[in-house]
Amino acid sequence: MSRFARVAPPLFLVLLAALPLLQVVGRPDHFLADAAGELPVKLWVFETFARVGILGGTVDTAAFPNVGPLNNPDPVGTLVTAALRPLVGRVWAYNLLVVGLLAASALSAWALARALLDDAVAALVAGVVYGFAPLVLAYAVCGAITDVLNLWPYPLAILGLLRALRAPSARAAVRPAALAGLAAGLGFVTCPYNFVVFAAMLFPAALLAPLALRQGLVPAGAEVRPSKDVVIISLLVAAVLLVIVALPDALYVRQILADPNSQMPSSAVAGTRHAPPYVFLEPGNRDRYVAWLADYVAVGKGALIERVLAARFYRVFAPGFVVFGLVLVGLVASARRWTALLWAGIAAFCMLASTGPFLPITRDFAFSAPVNLAWLLPQHLLPGASQLLEPFRYALPAGLGLAVGAAIGAHALRRRFGPAVAVVLPVLVLAELAVVSPVPFPLPVARLAAPTLYTELDRWLPDGAILELPYFDRGTDRFYREHFFQQLLHGRPIANEVIGFAPRYLRENQFTASLLAPESGEGRLRVEVIEPDRVNLDRARLRADGFAGIVVNPAGYATPAALSIVSARLAPLGPFVELGDRVLYRLPDP
């Protein structure tokens, strides 16, 4: 193989990952994300945990006055942006993080497929399909769920294990097996939820891998079985390294959940997890925690799934008919059909698992009882799977199965029709992704800006936390996540919590509950006044609890009536100050 053939495929994937940056050329203050997603929270997470601790620590700038420990949901993002911010600033540090993780995932899948097929060009298909999967672009990139972008460890873990099983002796298998365990452990540390959903691959692999290994250990496809010693040492060493890397973080997260002062208490987490009769996993549930099988063949931008709950999220599952066709070609035409069947089986199993317990074909066509074994098996047998709120995340490992399966098909076509076919196929996959699939194209970009008020609060208020109103976006179930970005500017504690609920303090304090009630939606996040007799007492209590003032954005309310009600309830606080488009109330001293 020429040097160009070795270098060109990874270079192509890196340049492809960088393409979204063209959308922000000439707009240096724009982020690669939807402004209504979790972008402000992610920026706050990165900069807060760069100060507090890379894996988490006691956080006193959010969830006020419930100061307590919080784990860092994205340590990779914190490390990368902390290193880049002094060099390129906040915006480009974030943007480079996104494209860097896209490139890392694509390259890892390409490396795995190349090792399986000894075909660097056909492996390009795997890099494109996995690194730029529809759910990755729509959910993780558009929604700024950057921890989900840490998909690179899993192909590397499988690659390390594959090399260990190819080793000529047990001793030679130790090093690649250790690298496999290290990669898997890093997968857990970078995003535990990703680790859980990728672990579901073990179910179809346990059935099909022993047969596929006969064909998958050498590029030529000859039947080679690893010795029993090699298999045992490979699995044992990988498991030991996985535990060494992942266990400390798992114990730390468990400690935080058990802490009574935690900002992520186990009671709150348990309240979002699913148990029979799985009401929130029904196919008609408006929050759409599950995929429908029909989503995998959806066509057109009108099929984009949008969900608003705390923030705006997008979902797309359809990988494209080119990808499905290549997987089918691999099953039919490849000389290594057990290997092709293994990856197709992984894709099929995880696609089914992503639909949840009722196996919905569409919203109106699903089983009335939990019959989906592909979801039930991980849910009840896989440690941590019961903590997974969103079954649709099983589409992520399905993407790896589709990616390698499509590369096997591309390799079969390349052998029959020549190398030009393998070069054209990644372009066809990308064209269908951009033009035909529901993935937003071009991807949304966001500019976060805040009035100068947030850098001048010390002129108007004494020390203390602030409360920003409105809390909900125009009567919806979306929180104004921009408050987290503004917190980075003013540096004062805020009541907002990272988890997707209205803050505990704002619900418990009946005066603040009375302020949120007129503007909250009708869903599960609605805030109501439960004890009206406490409103006046709790208004006076705000200052004693450490709050210094309330900032109101009149333009943020859905209706003049809601603004009028809130203004009347704020009137007993005394005079206010109009500062640009904001109104500032200083809380009286107790």
XYZ file of C-alpha atoms in Angstrom:
590
model
C 0.000 0.000 0.000
C 1.382 3.434 -0.956
C 1.979 6.127 1.618
C -0.785 8.201 0.040
C -3.280 5.344 0.427
C -2.357 5.095 4.109
C -2.559 8.836 4.803
C -5.463 9.904 2.573
C -8.335 8.103 4.380
C -7.634 9.480 7.890
C -6.904 12.909 6.442
C -10.244 12.822 4.626
C -12.057 12.021 7.893
C -10.303 14.824 9.766
C -11.178 17.335 7.047
C -14.748 16.045 6.993
C -15.058 16.553 10.753
C -13.791 20.112 10.338
C -16.397 20.997 7.695
C -18.916 22.353 10.252
C -16.387 25.072 11.058
C -17.205 26.607 7.660
C -20.533 27.666 9.176
C -18.756 29.900 11.694
C -16.150 31.366 9.360
C -16.573 35.119 9.607
C -18.703 34.607 12.713
C -16.099 34.100 15.445
C -18.694 34.503 18.212
C -20.904 31.600 17.051
C -20.971 28.130 18.587
C -21.666 24.856 16.754
C -24.885 24.201 18.659
C -28.507 25.226 19.012
C -28.782 28.136 21.450
C -31.893 26.570 23.006
C -30.078 23.312 23.759
C -27.661 22.583 26.580
C -24.880 24.833 25.281
C -24.965 27.353 28.185
C -24.942 24.520 30.722
C -21.997 22.830 29.004
C -19.977 26.035 29.008
C -20.759 26.438 32.705
C -19.802 22.814 33.377
C -16.464 23.162 31.603
C -15.421 26.343 33.392
C -16.825 25.365 36.777
C -15.169 21.970 36.948
C -11.902 23.332 35.622
C -11.908 25.168 38.968
C -13.663 22.654 41.233
C -12.208 19.332 40.067
C -11.955 17.356 36.860
C -14.309 14.578 38.011
C -16.476 16.759 40.241
C -16.566 18.427 43.612
C -18.519 20.807 45.797
C -20.263 23.403 43.640
C -21.472 26.648 45.205
C -22.427 28.661 42.119
C -25.563 26.738 41.126
C -28.528 25.123 42.897
C -28.133 27.819 45.546
C -28.652 27.609 48.511
C -28.429 23.803 48.154
C -24.649 23.899 47.926
C -23.205 20.431 47.583
C -21.182 17.958 45.523
C -21.822 17.407 41.838
C -20.078 15.065 39.427
C -18.649 16.355 36.170
C -20.661 14.857 33.288
C -17.964 15.690 30.739
C -14.354 15.564 32.005
C -12.967 15.401 28.456
C -14.752 18.613 27.524
C -13.451 20.276 30.679
C -9.846 19.248 29.994
C -9.865 20.164 26.313
C -11.583 23.529 26.663
C -9.453 24.466 29.689
C -6.349 23.892 27.568
C -7.709 25.756 24.540
C -9.500 28.744 26.131
C -6.323 30.725 26.868
C -5.213 30.196 23.273
C -8.362 30.642 21.188
C -11.090 31.860 23.559
C -14.326 30.322 24.831
C -16.143 30.002 21.494
C -13.397 28.360 19.482
C -12.359 26.151 22.364
C -15.870 24.713 22.289
C -16.023 24.435 18.506
C -12.653 22.693 18.298
C -13.785 20.273 21.014
C -16.821 19.299 18.926
C -14.971 18.759 15.652
C -12.117 17.033 17.471
C -14.464 14.480 19.034
C -16.221 13.912 15.707
C -12.844 13.243 14.102
C -11.749 10.941 16.939
C -14.877 8.799 16.612
C -14.586 8.587 12.836
C -10.897 7.667 12.992
C -11.458 5.001 15.640
C -14.146 3.272 13.551
C -11.936 3.534 10.464
C -9.031 1.938 12.361
C -11.234 -0.927 13.517
C -12.648 -1.599 10.044
C -9.193 -1.364 8.475
C -7.884 -3.972 10.908
C -10.808 -6.268 10.173
C -10.631 -5.911 6.397
C -7.043 -4.886 5.645
C -8.666 -2.282 3.382
C -8.036 1.318 4.399
C -10.213 2.722 1.605
C -13.301 0.588 2.233
C -12.881 1.317 5.938
C -13.637 4.961 5.137
C -17.296 3.992 5.016
C -17.108 2.856 8.643
C -15.531 6.147 9.697
C -18.203 8.198 7.950
C -21.162 6.116 9.121
C -20.034 5.958 12.757
C -18.417 9.360 13.253
C -21.250 11.282 11.611
C -24.199 9.121 12.601
C -27.553 10.926 12.465
C -28.157 10.719 16.216
C -24.656 12.069 16.869
C -25.185 15.121 14.676
C -28.782 15.837 15.695
C -28.731 14.998 19.399
C -25.146 15.471 20.523
C -23.934 18.284 18.264
C -27.130 20.316 17.824
C -28.187 19.796 21.446
C -24.652 20.372 22.811
C -24.674 17.029 24.646
C -20.912 16.897 24.292
C -20.325 13.949 26.636
C -22.223 11.749 24.137
C -19.604 12.657 21.518
C -17.085 10.477 23.355
C -17.735 7.522 21.069
C -14.100 6.927 20.170
C -13.214 4.515 23.037
C -15.449 1.658 21.884
C -13.989 0.883 18.435
C -10.543 1.199 20.033
C -11.500 -1.263 22.775
C -12.739 -3.771 20.197
C -9.634 -3.172 18.073
C -7.363 -3.876 21.045
C -9.251 -7.060 21.859
C -9.111 -8.147 18.220
C -5.338 -7.684 18.155
C -5.030 -9.591 21.414
C -6.976 -12.528 19.981
C -4.765 -12.472 16.886
C -1.640 -12.709 19.037
C 0.519 -15.802 18.532
C 0.807 -16.445 22.285
C -0.830 -15.547 25.565
C 2.158 -13.408 26.472
C 1.906 -11.424 23.249
C -1.818 -10.877 23.889
C -1.292 -9.033 27.188
C -0.389 -5.623 25.793
C -3.205 -5.218 23.235
C -5.683 -6.656 25.756
C -4.533 -4.090 28.310
C -5.084 -1.338 25.751
C -8.574 -2.733 25.100
C -9.409 -2.574 28.800
C -7.953 0.921 29.084
C -10.075 2.147 26.168
C -13.216 0.578 27.639
C -12.460 2.126 31.025
C -12.001 5.524 29.420
C -15.367 4.998 27.767
C -16.940 4.726 31.210
C -15.104 7.741 32.625
C -15.893 9.961 29.652
C -19.603 9.100 29.618
C -21.068 6.314 31.804
C -24.325 6.255 29.836
C -22.422 5.573 26.622
C -20.633 2.722 28.364
C -23.945 1.166 29.413
C -25.489 1.258 25.951
C -22.356 -0.053 24.245
C -22.171 -2.881 26.778
C -25.465 -4.111 25.268
C -23.408 -5.255 22.275
C -22.310 -8.165 24.445
C -25.676 -9.897 24.013
C -25.549 -10.422 20.218
C -21.747 -10.790 20.361
C -21.999 -13.669 22.818
C -24.070 -15.550 20.253
C -22.296 -14.631 17.030
C -18.702 -13.705 17.912
C -17.445 -17.292 18.426
C -18.482 -18.101 14.860
C -17.260 -14.792 13.433
C -13.855 -15.119 15.066
C -13.050 -18.008 12.760
C -13.224 -15.604 9.833
C -12.270 -12.322 11.480
C -8.818 -12.869 12.917
C -6.810 -12.431 9.743
C -7.519 -10.097 6.825
C -7.569 -12.847 4.224
C -10.533 -14.514 5.916
C -8.885 -17.840 6.596
C -10.305 -19.857 9.441
C -8.070 -19.212 12.435
C -9.032 -19.998 15.989
C -7.204 -18.360 18.884
C -5.924 -20.781 21.472
C -7.788 -21.153 24.734
C -4.904 -19.509 26.611
C -4.991 -16.472 24.329
C -8.754 -16.075 24.763
C -8.591 -16.363 28.562
C -5.642 -13.996 28.965
C -7.119 -11.468 26.536
C -10.485 -11.309 28.283
C -8.990 -11.379 31.772
C -6.432 -8.624 31.178
C -8.997 -6.423 29.414
C -11.480 -6.886 32.268
C -8.861 -6.077 34.925
C -7.773 -2.869 33.187
C -11.408 -1.875 32.685
C -12.095 -2.233 36.405
C -8.912 -0.382 37.394
C -9.799 2.608 35.221
C -13.585 2.724 35.719
C -14.099 1.655 39.331
C -12.757 4.799 41.077
C -15.033 7.018 39.015
C -18.006 4.690 39.576
C -17.451 4.740 43.335
C -17.079 8.522 43.308
C -20.335 9.017 41.415
C -22.059 6.599 43.786
C -20.720 8.600 46.752
C -22.098 11.822 45.282
C -25.513 10.252 44.686
C -25.619 9.018 48.277
C -24.561 12.349 49.785
C -27.636 14.001 51.409
C -26.322 17.404 50.275
C -25.730 16.302 46.696
C -26.923 18.453 43.828
C -27.622 15.166 42.025
C -29.314 13.144 44.791
C -30.152 9.491 44.233
C -33.802 10.255 44.965
C -33.972 12.625 41.994
C -32.200 10.162 39.720
C -34.432 7.302 40.839
C -37.500 9.401 40.102
C -36.601 9.525 36.420
C -35.896 5.815 35.941
C -38.340 3.393 34.452
C -40.338 0.662 36.136
C -43.459 -1.249 35.106
C -45.839 -0.259 33.586
C -43.236 1.949 31.807
C -45.609 4.852 31.228
C -42.923 7.212 29.963
C -41.697 4.653 27.432
C -45.003 4.254 25.649
C -44.650 5.162 21.968
C -47.162 7.996 22.209
C -45.383 9.734 25.088
C -44.670 13.289 24.040
C -41.174 13.281 25.518
C -40.088 10.533 23.084
C -37.632 8.606 25.230
C -37.726 5.811 22.643
C -37.220 5.483 18.915
C -39.782 3.940 16.619
C -38.574 1.443 14.032
C -40.080 3.721 11.408
C -37.596 6.409 12.483
C -34.785 4.320 10.996
C -36.227 4.704 7.504
C -37.522 8.274 7.868
C -36.902 10.525 4.891
C -36.905 14.303 4.585
C -36.192 17.191 6.928
C -39.814 17.207 8.044
C -39.180 13.931 9.874
C -36.797 15.620 12.323
C -37.855 14.786 15.896
C -37.888 17.774 18.246
C -38.380 17.507 21.989
C -38.543 20.342 24.517
C -38.026 19.396 28.136
C -35.691 21.669 30.117
C -33.893 22.309 26.812
C -34.508 21.736 23.106
C -33.271 18.439 21.717
C -33.283 16.959 18.226
C -33.257 13.299 17.278
C -32.666 11.503 14.013
C -32.134 7.766 13.663
C -32.245 7.037 9.905
C -28.709 6.071 8.758
C -29.731 6.140 5.104
C -30.568 3.524 2.506
C -27.006 3.473 1.160
C -25.844 2.232 4.563
C -28.555 -0.416 4.790
C -27.755 -1.510 1.237
C -24.054 -1.907 2.017
C -24.812 -3.981 5.110
C -26.998 -6.242 2.951
C -24.232 -6.527 0.350
C -21.837 -7.582 3.088
C -24.228 -10.283 4.264
C -24.714 -11.640 0.751
C -21.417 -11.089 -1.044
C -18.700 -11.061 1.592
C -16.459 -14.083 1.953
C -16.623 -13.493 5.689
C -20.337 -13.824 6.227
C -20.178 -14.742 9.897
C -18.275 -11.532 10.534
C -20.821 -9.588 8.475
C -23.639 -11.285 10.391
C -22.022 -10.370 13.715
C -22.016 -6.654 12.949
C -25.443 -6.728 11.336
C -26.716 -8.587 14.412
C -25.243 -5.946 16.711
C -26.935 -3.232 14.664
C -30.298 -5.018 14.627
C -30.221 -5.852 18.341
C -29.356 -2.295 19.384
C -31.891 -0.767 16.992
C -34.573 -2.933 18.584
C -33.336 -2.022 22.072
C -33.655 1.679 21.241
C -37.428 1.271 20.828
C -37.988 0.416 24.491
C -40.203 -2.281 25.990
C -43.201 -2.030 23.655
C -41.328 -2.411 20.346
C -43.165 0.366 18.483
C -43.145 0.262 14.706
C -44.862 3.647 14.686
C -46.712 5.650 17.318
C -49.914 3.781 16.522
C -48.484 0.328 15.975
C -46.826 -1.191 19.040
C -47.322 -4.007 21.512
C -49.446 -3.260 24.553
C -47.161 -5.269 26.862
C -43.376 -5.149 27.377
C -42.241 -7.861 24.944
C -39.048 -6.426 23.494
C -36.291 -8.819 24.597
C -33.633 -6.587 23.042
C -34.524 -3.933 25.615
C -35.556 -6.214 28.479
C -32.308 -8.222 28.507
C -30.016 -5.226 29.108
C -32.571 -3.594 31.387
C -32.607 -6.533 33.805
C -29.232 -8.211 33.261
C -26.813 -5.376 32.486
C -25.520 -3.408 35.504
C -26.461 0.241 35.163
C -28.982 -0.236 32.361
C -31.888 0.385 34.730
C -30.439 3.873 35.316
C -30.773 4.765 31.643
C -33.496 7.341 31.112
C -33.465 7.316 27.318
C -33.552 3.940 25.538
C -33.068 5.704 22.205
C -29.353 5.951 23.092
C -28.993 2.312 22.081
C -28.954 3.735 18.556
C -25.329 4.743 19.227
C -23.912 1.181 19.331
C -26.308 0.321 16.500
C -24.355 2.933 14.548
C -21.117 1.036 15.133
C -22.700 -2.200 13.942
C -23.996 -0.474 10.820
C -20.644 1.228 10.249
C -18.549 -1.940 10.258
C -21.244 -3.888 8.423
C -21.339 -1.219 5.703
C -17.542 -1.281 5.438
C -17.674 -5.062 4.899
C -20.124 -4.471 2.068
C -17.911 -1.727 0.630
C -14.934 -4.101 0.774
C -16.883 -6.756 -1.133
C -17.824 -4.228 -3.835
C -14.266 -2.949 -4.036
C -12.916 -6.453 -4.606
C -15.422 -7.000 -7.408
C -15.539 -3.612 -9.145
C -12.267 -1.916 -8.207
C -11.078 0.756 -5.763
C -13.087 3.588 -7.330
C -16.278 2.122 -5.839
C -14.943 2.364 -2.302
C -14.024 6.009 -2.874
C -17.494 6.916 -4.157
C -19.443 5.151 -1.396
C -18.528 7.496 1.498
C -19.588 10.420 -0.693
C -22.951 8.766 -1.341
C -23.447 8.182 2.393
C -22.711 11.850 3.108
C -24.937 13.079 0.284
C -27.896 11.080 1.572
C -27.186 12.310 5.106
C -27.214 15.957 4.028
C -29.986 15.958 1.440
C -32.366 13.084 2.164
C -32.153 12.282 5.874
C -33.898 14.298 8.609
C -30.550 15.565 9.964
C -30.665 19.401 10.069
C -28.580 20.770 7.224
C -26.766 23.020 7.675
C -26.333 22.377 11.383
C -27.591 25.192 13.639
C -25.159 27.670 15.140
C -25.660 29.883 18.176
C -24.472 33.225 19.452
C -24.674 33.746 23.210
C -24.817 37.348 24.310
C -25.773 38.964 27.604
C -26.512 42.558 28.620
C -23.688 44.441 30.356
C -25.864 44.349 33.473
C -24.416 40.934 34.275
C -20.900 42.328 34.551
C -22.008 45.276 36.696
C -24.217 43.702 39.366
C -21.772 44.678 42.101
C -22.716 48.325 41.510
C -26.331 47.664 42.389
C -26.466 44.712 44.754
C -24.725 43.570 47.936
C -23.025 40.210 48.059
C -25.348 37.276 47.458
C -27.070 35.098 44.925
C -29.470 36.288 42.249
C -32.705 34.890 40.888
C -33.493 35.413 37.205
C -37.013 35.587 35.811
C -38.677 34.257 33.825
C -37.344 30.783 34.512
C -39.301 29.006 31.744
C -39.178 29.973 28.087
C -42.502 31.608 27.243
C -44.738 29.138 29.040
C -43.017 26.010 27.708
C -41.172 23.245 29.530
C -37.835 24.688 28.385
C -35.750 26.397 31.041
C -33.824 29.542 30.197
C -30.490 27.741 30.213
C -28.851 31.075 29.317
C -28.815 31.790 33.060
C -25.819 29.429 33.330
C -23.894 31.414 30.730
C -24.742 34.641 32.497
C -23.518 33.134 35.774
C -20.078 32.835 34.228
C -20.184 36.589 33.620
C -21.434 37.861 36.981
C -19.926 35.145 39.168
C -22.742 35.113 41.709
C -24.569 31.936 42.755
C -27.848 31.126 41.003
C -30.732 28.862 42.024
C -30.732 26.979 38.700
C -29.900 23.286 38.857
C -28.122 21.257 36.201
C -30.609 18.379 36.390
C -33.760 18.718 34.341
C -36.145 19.845 37.071
C -37.246 23.196 38.418
C -34.871 23.954 41.330
C -35.765 22.482 44.687
C -35.443 25.786 46.507
C -37.649 27.661 44.063
C -40.352 25.035 44.495
C -40.079 24.881 48.271
C -39.985 28.647 48.842
C -43.615 29.607 48.315
C -42.838 33.179 47.285
C -40.535 32.050 44.479
C -43.030 29.326 43.596
C -45.634 32.077 43.198
C -43.283 33.829 40.755
C -42.708 30.727 38.637
C -46.308 29.469 38.659
C -47.739 32.051 36.179
C -45.064 31.341 33.590
C -44.473 27.589 33.836
C -46.037 25.172 31.393
C -48.621 22.478 31.895
C -46.255 19.513 31.900
C -44.429 17.610 34.590
C -42.210 20.603 35.294
C -45.008 22.924 36.332
C -44.445 24.849 39.579
C -47.403 25.574 41.863
C -48.019 27.301 45.175
C -48.935 24.613 47.682
C -49.087 26.691 50.899
C -50.330 30.226 50.108
C -50.067 31.294 53.752
C -46.278 31.031 53.526
C -45.803 33.419 50.581
C -45.175 36.586 52.606
C -42.957 34.826 55.125
C -40.892 33.207 52.387
C -40.516 36.530 50.577
C -38.803 37.973 53.636
C -36.754 34.805 53.959
C -35.042 35.201 50.576
C -32.439 37.685 51.807
C -31.724 35.653 54.929
C -31.143 32.609 52.717
C -28.435 34.465 50.834
C -30.181 36.026 47.825
C -29.315 39.636 47.016
C -31.600 40.489 44.114
C -33.955 39.446 41.356
C -33.350 40.196 37.670
C -36.405 40.246 35.403
C -36.430 40.113 31.606
C -39.911 41.428 30.676
C -39.521 40.331 27.057
C -39.059 36.722 28.176
C -42.680 36.189 29.243
C -45.158 34.495 26.965
C -47.977 36.950 27.637
C -48.408 40.431 29.134
C -50.792 38.846 31.642
C -48.076 36.564 33.045
C -45.671 39.503 33.321
C -48.345 41.584 35.050
C -48.998 38.878 37.665
C -45.303 38.461 38.417
C -44.735 42.232 38.605
C -47.580 42.564 41.100
C -46.076 39.822 43.268
C -42.677 41.513 43.141
C -44.091 44.947 44.073
C -43.784 44.424 47.885
C -40.011 44.265 47.424
C -39.995 48.025 46.845
C -38.569 50.172 44.042
C -36.827 48.573 41.110
C -34.191 49.807 38.680
C -34.498 49.552 34.897
C -31.138 48.668 33.378
C -31.443 48.359 29.619
C -33.910 45.580 28.830
C -33.791 44.175 32.376
C -35.495 45.128 35.629
C -33.514 44.732 38.848
C -35.042 44.300 42.308
C -32.790 44.582 45.340
C -33.985 42.382 48.177
C -34.414 44.286 51.450
C -32.134 43.342 54.327
C -33.744 41.009 56.865
